[in-house]
């Protein structure tokens, strides 16, 4: 059976009917296809009057929900009154009425007797604890369907991203229209990818009135372009922890659309890499970006590693080879960061000398690196390959030492960073997350020492201009934002994700600098 396309539903939880009416119109303007009216949130609810007002003013199809306290709603009154209100909603012409299993059979029965055409009953259930197995989930849905439900809704509370493929399986196999998802950051992709697996609808909140655990309508429409997702859509995920700071979805998704490439890029909050790669072997997930803190550890999960990533011992990109499903690791950070720094030095040279320099701009320079993790390794190898002398600082001295050794550089104690005297013309590069959103007031080096550097680079890209860069600019250094590295590594990833399609670089640059 071909499933119809997934709708976007805005749950509305205003306290007055007047506000509900305003919000229904806002939801429509923000791209909702249907609204859910939470009757249990309305103070002093007057069933007939209030339902009629909603139905008279609705700009979109309406789902009425009257959720009791035990299911996470606000209604504490009499059960009979609740069923009667829902029944009245159906009678007055609601498009959908949602109820819990407890009252489902009663409502379905009454609705059948008075049925007049299209109103539909959604029967919902909340599953707490670990997500049940695929078989158990199918049984739950079957028993819910046996109440006579037109649509079944299952809300799961996954504690780990590795539980979500069970939801995907359920959605793709289910014969009855099904809403199934897990809320929260760890469940987010079960919502975004619902259209791929044929879900009946996904939820998005209106701007300024966010609902915990679900994305906003604008996010669904604009960041994830969920209306463009279908069965064939290829999924790319950012494997990271934390992941919420990433601007990757805001960049990759519009670029996929712009290039007519049927892909979606989603944040994947991964707690355990081993469990993750065991549970996500599906060919639907065709590629990954890798963020903190996994760039080094993922090397161990790749079947093959590109020589550059191998020498750096860190990957920020993984592609699942279509022919055999093998995972291939790449590093697009290295060239991204180094060319961003080189271009800024070349530009400076031209502005001072009026002509371009013939020698590689990093050759012979001191490159002071703070942070010897995955991003730091890429910077160190890149700087070394351009002839720079690398000095490494990290709070983990042994980690700094082993990186310094690998690039024939020097290691220094982290405590000595502020009083370190660099050579004239030295570069300072921050490859730690210090200063990243939301801890934007943090800085890895004291501002007093910043004037000693010719150029300061920060791999942090959110915010665009970190405190480190602001202070470095005041101290007179050339500054290079992590945004430039982020853009360039994403260009490299686009080429790999799309099997060689040319990235629309100018379009990407515009998004990054103007829309972020
Ligand atoms: O370092 C970064 C940033 C990133 O992790 C993100 O936050 O989107 C994505 C990675 O591909 C990249 O190497």
Coordinates of C-alpha atoms and ligand atoms in Angstrom, one line a residue:
X1 CA 0.0 0.0 0.0
X2 CA 1.5 3.4 -1.0
X3 CA 1.4 5.7 2.0
X4 CA 0.4 9.3 1.6
X5 CA 2.9 12.0 2.3
X6 CA 3.7 12.9 5.9
X7 CA 1.9 15.9 7.3
X8 CA 3.4 18.5 9.7
X9 CA 1.3 19.1 12.8
X10 CA 1.6 22.0 15.2
X11 CA 0.5 21.1 18.8
X12 CA -1.2 24.1 20.3
X13 CA -1.3 24.5 24.1
X14 CA -2.8 28.0 24.7
X15 CA -4.8 28.7 27.8
X16 CA -7.6 30.5 26.0
X17 CA -9.6 29.7 22.9
X18 CA -8.9 33.1 21.5
X19 CA -5.2 32.5 21.7
X20 CA -5.7 29.0 20.1
X21 CA -7.4 30.7 17.2
X22 CA -4.5 33.1 16.8
X23 CA -2.0 30.3 17.1
X24 CA -3.8 28.2 14.4
X25 CA -3.2 31.0 12.0
X26 CA 0.4 31.3 13.1
X27 CA 0.9 27.6 12.6
X28 CA -0.5 27.8 9.1
X29 CA 1.8 30.7 8.2
X30 CA 4.8 28.7 9.5
X31 CA 4.1 25.8 7.4
X32 CA 1.8 23.4 9.4
X33 CA -0.6 21.1 7.5
X34 CA -2.7 20.4 10.5
X35 CA -3.0 21.6 14.1
X36 CA -3.5 19.7 17.3
X37 CA -5.7 21.5 19.8
X38 CA -4.9 20.5 23.4
X39 CA -8.2 21.0 25.1
X40 CA -6.7 20.0 28.5
X41 CA -4.7 23.3 28.4
X42 CA -7.7 25.5 28.0
X43 CA -8.7 27.2 31.3
X44 CA -12.4 27.1 32.0
X45 CA -13.2 24.9 28.9
X46 CA -16.8 25.2 27.7
X47 CA -17.1 22.3 25.4
X48 CA -19.8 23.3 22.9
X49 CA -18.9 27.0 22.7
X50 CA -15.1 26.5 22.5
X51 CA -15.2 23.6 20.1
X52 CA -17.5 25.6 17.8
X53 CA -15.2 28.6 17.9
X54 CA -12.3 26.5 16.9
X55 CA -14.1 24.8 14.1
X56 CA -15.6 28.0 12.8
X57 CA -12.2 29.7 12.7
X58 CA -9.9 26.9 11.7
X59 CA -7.6 27.6 8.7
X60 CA -6.3 24.0 8.7
X61 CA -7.6 20.5 9.6
X62 CA -7.8 20.1 13.4
X63 CA -7.0 17.2 15.7
X64 CA -8.7 17.6 19.1
X65 CA -6.8 16.1 22.1
X66 CA -8.0 16.1 25.7
X67 CA -5.1 14.5 27.5
X68 CA -5.4 13.3 31.1
X69 CA -2.7 13.9 33.7
X70 CA -1.6 10.2 33.7
X71 CA -0.6 10.6 30.0
X72 CA 1.3 13.8 30.6
X73 CA -1.7 16.1 30.0
X74 CA -3.3 18.6 32.3
X75 CA -6.8 17.2 32.6
X76 CA -7.7 15.9 36.1
X77 CA -11.5 15.9 35.9
X78 CA -14.1 13.2 35.3
X79 CA -13.4 10.6 32.6
X80 CA -17.0 10.6 31.3
X81 CA -16.9 14.4 30.7
X82 CA -13.7 14.0 28.8
X83 CA -15.1 11.3 26.5
X84 CA -18.2 13.4 26.0
X85 CA -16.2 16.4 25.0
X86 CA -14.2 14.4 22.5
X87 CA -17.4 12.8 21.1
X88 CA -18.9 16.2 20.7
X89 CA -15.8 17.4 18.9
X90 CA -16.3 14.5 16.4
X91 CA -20.0 15.3 16.1
X92 CA -19.4 19.0 15.4
X93 CA -17.0 18.2 12.5
X94 CA -13.5 17.8 13.9
X95 CA -11.2 16.3 11.2
X96 CA -9.5 14.1 13.8
X97 CA -10.1 13.2 17.5
X98 CA -7.3 11.7 19.5
X99 CA -7.8 9.6 22.5
X100 CA -5.8 7.2 24.7
X101 CA -6.3 3.4 24.8
X102 CA -8.4 3.6 28.0
X103 CA -11.3 5.3 26.3
X104 CA -10.6 4.3 22.7
X105 CA -13.1 1.6 22.2
X106 CA -15.9 3.7 23.6
X107 CA -15.1 6.6 21.4
X108 CA -14.6 4.6 18.3
X109 CA -17.9 2.8 18.9
X110 CA -19.8 6.1 19.4
X111 CA -18.1 7.6 16.4
X112 CA -19.1 4.7 14.2
X113 CA -22.8 5.0 15.2
X114 CA -22.8 8.7 14.3
X115 CA -20.3 8.5 11.5
X116 CA -20.6 11.0 8.8
X117 CA -17.7 10.6 6.4
X118 CA -14.3 11.8 7.1
X119 CA -13.6 12.4 10.8
X120 CA -10.9 10.0 12.0
X121 CA -10.0 8.6 15.4
X122 CA -6.3 8.6 16.5
X123 CA -5.6 6.2 19.3
X124 CA -2.5 7.0 21.2
X125 CA -0.2 5.4 23.7
X126 CA 2.9 6.5 25.6
X127 CA 5.7 3.9 26.1
X128 CA 8.0 4.6 29.0
X129 CA 11.3 2.9 29.7
X130 CA 13.5 1.2 27.0
X131 CA 12.0 1.0 23.5
X132 CA 10.3 -2.4 23.1
X133 CA 11.7 -4.9 20.5
X134 CA 10.4 -4.8 16.9
X135 CA 8.0 -7.7 17.6
X136 CA 6.7 -6.1 20.8
X137 CA 6.2 -2.8 19.0
X138 CA 4.2 -4.6 16.3
X139 CA 2.0 -6.3 18.9
X140 CA 1.4 -3.0 20.7
X141 CA 0.3 -1.4 17.4
X142 CA -1.9 -4.4 16.5
X143 CA -3.7 -4.2 19.8
X144 CA -4.2 -0.5 19.4
X145 CA -5.5 -1.0 15.9
X146 CA -8.0 -3.6 17.2
X147 CA -9.9 -0.8 19.0
X148 CA -11.0 0.3 15.6
X149 CA -8.5 3.2 15.4
X150 CA -8.1 4.9 12.0
X151 CA -4.7 6.1 13.0
X152 CA -2.3 4.7 15.7
X153 CA 0.1 6.9 17.6
X154 CA 2.9 5.6 19.7
X155 CA 5.2 8.0 21.6
X156 CA 8.4 6.4 22.8
X157 CA 10.9 7.7 25.3
X158 CA 14.2 6.5 23.8
X159 CA 17.2 6.9 26.1
X160 CA 19.7 6.1 23.3
X161 CA 19.9 6.7 19.5
X162 CA 20.4 3.0 19.0
X163 CA 16.8 2.4 20.0
X164 CA 15.4 4.4 17.1
X165 CA 15.9 1.9 14.2
X166 CA 13.1 -0.2 15.9
X167 CA 10.8 2.8 15.3
X168 CA 12.0 3.1 11.7
X169 CA 11.3 -0.6 11.1
X170 CA 7.8 -0.3 12.7
X171 CA 7.0 2.7 10.5
X172 CA 8.0 1.1 7.3
X173 CA 6.3 -2.2 8.0
X174 CA 3.0 -0.9 9.5
X175 CA -0.1 -1.3 7.3
X176 CA -2.2 1.1 9.4
X177 CA -1.5 4.9 9.3
X178 CA 1.0 5.4 12.1
X179 CA 2.5 8.2 14.1
X180 CA 5.6 6.9 16.0
X181 CA 8.5 8.8 17.4
X182 CA 10.7 9.4 20.3
X183 CA 10.9 12.9 21.7
X184 CA 14.0 14.8 22.9
X185 CA 17.5 15.3 21.5
X186 CA 18.2 11.6 21.4
X187 CA 14.9 11.0 19.6
X188 CA 15.1 13.9 17.1
X189 CA 15.9 11.9 14.0
X190 CA 12.9 9.6 14.6
X191 CA 10.8 12.8 14.0
X192 CA 12.8 14.2 11.1
X193 CA 13.1 10.9 9.2
X194 CA 9.4 10.0 9.7
X195 CA 8.6 11.0 6.1
X196 CA 11.2 8.6 4.8
X197 CA 9.6 5.7 6.6
X198 CA 6.0 6.7 5.8
X199 CA 4.9 8.2 9.1
X200 CA 1.4 9.8 9.1
X201 CA 2.6 13.0 10.6
X202 CA 5.4 14.8 12.5
X203 CA 5.1 17.5 15.1
X204 CA 6.6 21.0 15.0
X205 CA 6.0 23.8 17.4
X206 CA 5.2 27.4 16.5
X207 CA 8.0 30.0 17.0
X208 CA 8.1 31.5 20.4
X209 CA 5.9 28.8 22.0
X210 CA 8.2 25.8 21.8
X211 CA 7.0 22.4 23.0
X212 CA 9.6 20.4 24.9
X213 CA 11.1 17.5 22.9
X214 CA 10.0 18.5 19.4
X215 CA 11.6 20.8 16.7
X216 CA 10.0 24.0 15.6
X217 CA 7.9 24.2 12.4
X218 CA 10.5 26.5 10.9
X219 CA 13.2 24.0 11.7
X220 CA 11.3 21.1 10.1
X221 CA 10.5 23.1 7.0
X222 CA 13.6 25.2 6.5
X223 CA 16.5 23.4 8.2
X224 CA 15.4 19.8 7.4
X225 CA 13.2 20.4 4.4
X226 CA 11.0 17.5 5.7
X227 CA 8.5 18.0 2.9
X228 CA 11.2 17.0 0.4
X229 CA 12.1 13.8 2.3
X230 CA 10.8 10.5 0.8
X231 CA 11.6 6.8 0.7
X232 CA 14.6 7.3 -1.6
X233 CA 16.2 10.1 0.5
X234 CA 19.8 9.4 1.5
X235 CA 20.5 10.1 5.1
X236 CA 23.8 11.8 6.4
X237 CA 24.3 12.1 10.1
X238 CA 26.6 14.2 12.2
X239 CA 27.9 11.8 14.9
X240 CA 28.9 13.9 17.9
X241 CA 28.4 14.6 21.5
X242 CA 27.4 17.3 22.1
X243 CA 25.7 17.8 18.7
X244 CA 23.1 20.6 19.3
X245 CA 25.7 23.4 18.6
X246 CA 26.3 22.2 15.1
X247 CA 25.2 24.4 12.1
X248 CA 25.7 21.4 9.8
X249 CA 22.0 20.8 9.2
X250 CA 21.5 24.5 8.4
X251 CA 24.2 24.3 5.7
X252 CA 24.1 20.8 4.2
X253 CA 20.3 20.6 3.8
X254 CA 19.8 23.7 1.7
X255 CA 22.9 22.8 -0.3
X256 CA 21.4 19.3 -1.1
X257 CA 18.2 21.0 -2.3
X258 CA 20.1 23.6 -4.3
X259 CA 22.0 20.9 -6.0
X260 CA 18.9 18.7 -6.6
X261 CA 20.4 16.0 -4.5
X262 CA 17.9 13.9 -2.6
X263 CA 19.6 13.8 0.8
X264 CA 19.0 14.9 4.4
X265 CA 21.6 15.8 7.0
X266 CA 20.7 15.2 10.6
X267 CA 22.3 15.6 14.0
X268 CA 23.0 12.2 15.7
X269 CA 23.7 12.4 19.4
X270 CA 25.8 9.3 19.9
X271 CA 26.7 8.0 23.4
X272 CA 28.5 4.8 22.4
X273 CA 30.3 4.4 19.1
X274 CA 30.4 0.6 19.2
X275 CA 26.7 0.2 19.8
X276 CA 26.0 2.9 17.2
X277 CA 27.9 1.3 14.4
X278 CA 26.4 -2.1 15.2
X279 CA 22.9 -0.8 15.1
X280 CA 23.2 1.5 12.1
X281 CA 24.5 -0.8 9.3
X282 CA 21.4 0.2 7.2
X283 CA 22.3 1.4 3.7
X284 CA 19.8 4.2 4.3
X285 CA 22.5 5.9 6.3
X286 CA 25.0 6.6 3.6
X287 CA 27.5 8.9 5.2
X288 CA 28.5 10.6 8.4
X289 CA 30.3 13.7 9.6
X290 CA 32.2 13.1 12.8
X291 CA 32.5 15.8 15.5
X292 CA 33.8 16.1 19.0
X293 CA 34.9 13.8 20.7
X294 CA 34.9 11.0 18.2
X295 CA 37.3 12.0 15.3
X296 CA 40.1 9.8 16.5
X297 CA 38.0 6.9 17.8
X298 CA 36.0 6.5 14.6
X299 CA 39.1 5.4 12.8
X300 CA 38.7 2.0 14.6
X301 CA 35.3 1.6 13.1
X302 CA 36.2 2.3 9.5
X303 CA 36.9 -0.6 7.1
X304 CA 39.3 1.6 5.1
X305 CA 40.9 4.9 5.9
X306 CA 42.1 7.4 3.3
X307 CA 45.9 7.9 3.6
X308 CA 45.6 11.6 4.8
X309 CA 43.1 10.6 7.6
X310 CA 45.3 7.6 8.3
X311 CA 48.4 9.7 8.8
X312 CA 46.5 12.2 10.9
X313 CA 44.8 9.3 12.8
X314 CA 41.5 11.2 12.8
X315 CA 38.5 11.3 10.4
X316 CA 35.7 13.8 10.2
X317 CA 33.9 12.1 7.3
X318 CA 32.7 8.6 6.7
X319 CA 31.2 7.2 3.6
X320 CA 29.4 3.9 3.2
X321 CA 30.6 2.5 -0.1
X322 CA 27.5 1.6 -2.1
X323 CA 29.1 -1.5 -3.7
X324 CA 29.9 -3.4 -0.4
X325 CA 28.6 -1.3 2.5
X326 CA 32.2 -0.8 3.8
X327 CA 32.8 2.4 5.8
X328 CA 35.6 4.6 4.4
X329 CA 37.1 7.3 6.6
X330 CA 38.4 10.7 5.3
X331 CA 39.7 13.9 6.8
X332 CA 38.4 17.1 5.2
X333 CA 39.4 19.3 8.3
X334 CA 43.1 19.4 7.5
X335 CA 43.0 21.1 4.1
X336 CA 40.0 23.3 5.2
X337 CA 41.8 24.8 8.2
X338 CA 45.2 25.2 6.6
X339 CA 44.0 26.8 3.4
X340 CA 41.8 29.2 5.4
X341 CA 44.9 30.3 7.3
X342 CA 47.1 30.4 4.2
X343 CA 44.6 32.5 2.3
X344 CA 44.4 35.0 5.1
X345 CA 48.3 35.3 5.1
X346 CA 48.4 35.6 1.4
X347 CA 45.8 38.4 1.4
X348 CA 47.7 40.2 4.1
X349 CA 50.9 39.9 2.0
X350 CA 49.2 41.3 -1.0
X351 CA 47.8 44.2 0.9
X352 CA 51.2 45.1 2.3
X353 CA 53.4 44.4 -0.7
X354 CA 51.0 45.0 -3.5
X355 CA 51.8 41.6 -5.1
X356 CA 51.4 38.0 -4.3
X357 CA 54.0 35.9 -2.4
X358 CA 55.7 33.1 -4.2
X359 CA 56.7 31.1 -1.1
X360 CA 54.2 29.0 0.8
X361 CA 52.9 31.3 3.5
X362 CA 53.3 28.9 6.4
X363 CA 56.8 27.8 5.5
X364 CA 59.3 28.4 8.3
X365 CA 56.7 29.8 10.6
X366 CA 56.0 28.8 14.2
X367 CA 52.6 27.3 14.6
X368 CA 51.4 27.3 18.2
X369 CA 48.6 24.8 18.6
X370 CA 46.3 24.6 21.5
X371 CA 44.4 21.2 21.7
X372 CA 45.7 17.9 20.5
X373 CA 42.4 16.1 19.8
X374 CA 41.0 15.2 16.4
X375 CA 40.8 18.8 15.0
X376 CA 44.2 19.6 16.6
X377 CA 45.8 16.6 14.8
X378 CA 44.5 17.8 11.5
X379 CA 45.9 21.3 12.0
X380 CA 49.3 20.0 13.2
X381 CA 49.7 17.7 10.2
X382 CA 48.5 20.3 7.8
X383 CA 50.9 23.0 9.2
X384 CA 53.8 20.5 9.2
X385 CA 53.1 19.6 5.6
X386 CA 53.4 23.3 4.7
X387 CA 56.8 23.6 6.4
X388 CA 55.7 25.1 9.7
X389 CA 57.3 24.3 13.1
X390 CA 54.5 23.1 15.4
X391 CA 54.4 23.7 19.1
X392 CA 51.7 21.8 20.9
X393 CA 49.8 22.6 24.1
X394 CA 47.1 20.4 25.6
X395 CA 45.8 19.9 29.2
X396 CA 46.7 16.2 28.6
X397 CA 50.5 16.5 28.4
X398 CA 51.0 13.0 27.0
X399 CA 48.5 13.6 24.2
X400 CA 50.3 16.8 23.3
X401 CA 53.6 15.0 23.4
X402 CA 52.6 12.2 21.1
X403 CA 51.2 14.7 18.6
X404 CA 54.3 16.9 18.8
X405 CA 56.4 13.7 18.1
X406 CA 54.3 12.7 15.1
X407 CA 54.9 16.1 13.4
X408 CA 58.5 16.6 14.5
X409 CA 57.4 19.5 16.7
X410 CA 57.7 20.6 20.3
X411 CA 55.6 20.0 23.3
X412 CA 55.0 22.5 26.1
X413 CA 53.1 22.3 29.4
X414 CA 49.6 23.8 29.2
X415 CA 50.2 25.9 32.3
X416 CA 53.0 27.7 30.4
X417 CA 50.8 28.8 27.5
X418 CA 50.1 32.4 28.7
X419 CA 53.8 33.2 29.3
X420 CA 55.0 31.4 26.1
X421 CA 57.1 33.8 23.9
X422 CA 56.4 32.8 20.2
X423 CA 58.8 33.6 17.4
X424 CA 58.0 36.7 15.3
X425 CA 55.2 36.1 12.8
X426 CA 53.9 33.0 14.7
X427 CA 50.4 31.6 14.2
X428 CA 48.2 30.7 17.2
X429 CA 45.5 28.0 16.5
X430 CA 42.8 27.0 19.0
X431 CA 41.6 23.4 18.4
X432 CA 39.8 23.0 21.7
X433 CA 36.1 23.6 22.2
X434 CA 36.9 26.5 24.6
X435 CA 34.7 29.4 23.8
X436 CA 32.1 27.4 21.9
X437 CA 28.4 28.1 22.4
X438 CA 27.0 28.3 25.1
X439 CA 30.2 29.0 27.0
X440 CA 31.1 31.9 24.8
X441 CA 32.9 34.0 27.5
X442 CA 35.7 31.4 27.8
X443 CA 39.1 31.9 26.1
X444 CA 42.0 29.4 25.9
X445 CA 44.8 31.9 26.1
X446 CA 45.2 35.1 28.2
X447 CA 44.5 38.2 26.1
X448 CA 47.8 39.7 27.3
X449 CA 49.8 37.3 25.1
X450 CA 47.8 37.6 21.9
X451 CA 49.7 40.6 20.6
X452 CA 52.7 38.4 20.0
X453 CA 51.0 36.5 17.2
X454 CA 50.7 37.5 13.5
X455 CA 47.6 35.5 13.0
X456 CA 45.1 33.8 15.4
X457 CA 42.8 31.1 14.2
X458 CA 39.9 29.5 16.1
X459 CA 38.4 26.2 15.1
X460 CA 35.3 27.1 17.0
X461 CA 32.7 28.4 14.6
X462 CA 29.7 29.0 16.9
X463 CA 29.9 31.9 17.6
X464 CA 31.4 33.2 14.4
X465 CA 33.7 35.6 16.2
X466 CA 34.7 34.0 19.5
X467 CA 36.1 35.9 22.4
X468 CA 39.5 34.7 21.4
X469 CA 39.2 36.3 18.0
X470 CA 37.8 39.5 19.4
X471 CA 40.7 39.9 21.8
X472 CA 43.2 39.0 19.1
X473 CA 41.8 41.6 16.8
X474 CA 42.1 44.2 19.4
X475 CA 45.7 43.1 20.0
X476 CA 46.4 43.7 16.3
X477 CA 46.6 40.1 14.9
X478 CA 45.0 38.9 11.7
X479 CA 42.1 36.7 12.7
X480 CA 40.6 33.7 11.0
X481 CA 37.2 32.4 12.1
X482 CA 36.4 28.7 12.4
X483 CA 33.5 29.5 10.1
X484 CA 36.0 29.5 7.2
X485 CA 37.3 26.0 8.2
X486 CA 33.7 24.8 8.8
X487 CA 32.7 26.0 5.3
X488 CA 35.7 24.4 3.6
X489 CA 35.5 21.0 5.4
X490 CA 31.8 21.0 4.4
X491 CA 32.7 21.6 0.8
X492 CA 35.0 18.6 1.0
X493 CA 32.2 16.5 2.6
X494 CA 29.7 17.5 0.0
X495 CA 32.0 16.2 -2.8
X496 CA 32.3 12.9 -0.9
X497 CA 28.6 12.6 0.1
X498 CA 27.5 13.1 -3.5
X499 CA 30.1 11.0 -5.1
X500 CA 32.0 13.8 -6.7
X501 CA 29.3 16.4 -7.5
X502 CA 30.8 19.9 -7.4
X503 CA 29.9 21.8 -4.3
X504 CA 28.1 25.2 -4.9
X505 CA 30.8 27.0 -2.9
X506 CA 29.4 30.6 -3.4
X507 CA 25.9 29.5 -2.3
X508 CA 27.4 27.8 0.7
X509 CA 29.5 30.8 1.6
X510 CA 26.4 33.0 1.4
X511 CA 24.4 30.7 3.7
X512 CA 27.2 30.5 6.3
X513 CA 28.0 34.2 6.5
X514 CA 24.5 35.6 6.0
X515 CA 22.0 33.1 7.4
X516 CA 23.8 31.6 10.4
Ligands
LIG1 O1 34.6 19.9 13.2 C1 33.7 19.8 12.5 C2 32.4 20.5 12.8 C3 31.3 19.5 12.9 O2 31.5 18.6 14.0 C4 30.0 20.2 13.2 O3 29.9 20.7 14.3 O4 29.1 20.3 12.4 C5 31.2 18.7 11.6 C6 32.5 18.0 11.2 O5 32.4 17.5 9.9 C7 33.7 19.0 11.2 O6 34.9 18.4 11.1

